[in-house]
Amino acid sequence: EAPKDMATGVIEAGKYASYNVTGNMNEMLKALVAFKQGWLDPSGYQILATACYEEYPANPAFENCEQHTRTVYIPIQPV
């Protein structure tokens, strides 16, 4: 159960592309560009206009923000 001051939501079922990244927000954005240009653009899929989400293997509150490791999940659909 989430604390009362924390927002919650439901992750919708569907197709998700994912990539792993370690580092700060700048590294995450570089990884997103590489993902889009290297896989998404030639894949025949496009990003769905719904929320993506991140999964952290460890609590990011206890990690150095320069070394956060996460898996980013992006909802996709055929073009």
Short mmCIF file of C-alpha atoms in Angstrom, two decimals:
data_model
loop_
_atom_site.label_atom_id
_atom_site.label_comp_id
_atom_site.label_asym_id
_atom_site.label_seq_id
_atom_site.Cartn_x
_atom_site.Cartn_y
_atom_site.Cartn_z
CA GLU A 1 0.00 0.00 0.00
CA ALA A 2 1.33 3.41 -0.99
CA PRO A 3 1.55 6.26 1.53
CA LYS A 4 -1.45 8.61 1.43
CA ASP A 5 0.61 11.51 0.02
CA MET A 6 1.87 9.42 -2.92
CA ALA A 7 0.03 9.33 -6.24
CA THR A 8 -0.67 5.92 -7.75
CA GLY A 9 -1.83 4.74 -11.13
CA VAL A 10 -2.36 1.69 -13.29
CA ILE A 11 0.11 0.62 -15.95
CA GLU A 12 -1.93 -0.36 -18.97
CA ALA A 13 -1.33 -3.64 -20.77
CA GLY A 14 0.19 -3.45 -24.23
CA LYS A 15 3.45 -3.54 -26.13
CA TYR A 16 6.40 -1.80 -24.52
CA ALA A 17 9.91 -1.31 -25.82
CA SER A 18 12.57 -1.03 -23.14
CA TYR A 19 16.17 -0.03 -22.66
CA ASN A 20 18.53 0.05 -19.70
CA VAL A 21 20.49 3.09 -18.65
CA THR A 22 22.81 4.06 -15.80
CA GLY A 23 23.57 7.67 -15.03
CA ASN A 24 22.01 11.05 -14.56
CA MET A 25 19.20 12.66 -16.57
CA ASN A 26 21.63 13.69 -19.32
CA GLU A 27 22.72 10.05 -19.77
CA MET A 28 19.07 8.98 -19.83
CA LEU A 29 18.27 11.47 -22.58
CA LYS A 30 21.30 10.32 -24.63
CA ALA A 31 20.12 6.72 -24.25
CA LEU A 32 16.61 7.71 -25.38
CA VAL A 33 17.98 9.36 -28.54
CA ALA A 34 20.11 6.27 -29.28
CA PHE A 35 17.09 4.02 -28.68
CA LYS A 36 14.88 6.09 -30.99
CA GLN A 37 17.41 6.38 -33.81
CA GLY A 38 18.90 2.89 -33.46
CA TRP A 39 15.81 0.78 -32.89
CA LEU A 40 12.50 2.63 -32.91
CA ASP A 41 12.77 4.54 -36.20
CA PRO A 42 13.60 1.44 -38.33
CA SER A 43 11.36 -0.94 -36.32
CA GLY A 44 7.95 -0.18 -37.82
CA TYR A 45 6.70 0.99 -34.41
CA GLN A 46 5.99 4.41 -32.98
CA ILE A 47 5.65 5.71 -29.44
CA LEU A 48 2.08 5.65 -28.15
CA ALA A 49 0.81 8.88 -26.64
CA THR A 50 0.56 7.42 -23.13
CA ALA A 51 2.90 7.49 -20.17
CA CYS A 52 6.15 5.59 -20.10
CA TYR A 53 7.56 4.34 -16.83
CA GLU A 54 10.86 3.42 -15.22
CA GLU A 55 11.81 0.47 -13.07
CA TYR A 56 14.63 0.81 -10.56
CA PRO A 57 16.34 -2.35 -9.22
CA ALA A 58 17.28 -0.43 -6.05
CA ASN A 59 15.69 2.43 -4.19
CA PRO A 60 16.95 5.56 -6.03
CA ALA A 61 16.69 7.57 -2.81
CA PHE A 62 19.73 5.68 -1.54
CA GLU A 63 21.85 5.93 -4.71
CA ASN A 64 24.08 8.68 -6.01
CA CYS A 65 21.92 10.46 -8.64
CA GLU A 66 24.82 10.24 -11.11
CA GLN A 67 24.66 6.44 -10.95
CA HIS A 68 20.94 5.62 -10.96
CA THR A 69 20.33 2.41 -12.87
CA ARG A 70 16.91 1.92 -14.41
CA THR A 71 14.95 0.22 -17.15
CA VAL A 72 12.78 2.59 -19.17
CA TYR A 73 9.58 1.16 -20.66
CA ILE A 74 7.99 3.05 -23.57
CA PRO A 75 4.53 2.10 -24.92
CA ILE A 76 4.62 1.43 -28.67
CA GLN A 77 2.25 0.64 -31.51
CA PRO A 78 2.70 -0.30 -35.16
CA VAL A 79 3.09 2.68 -37.52
#
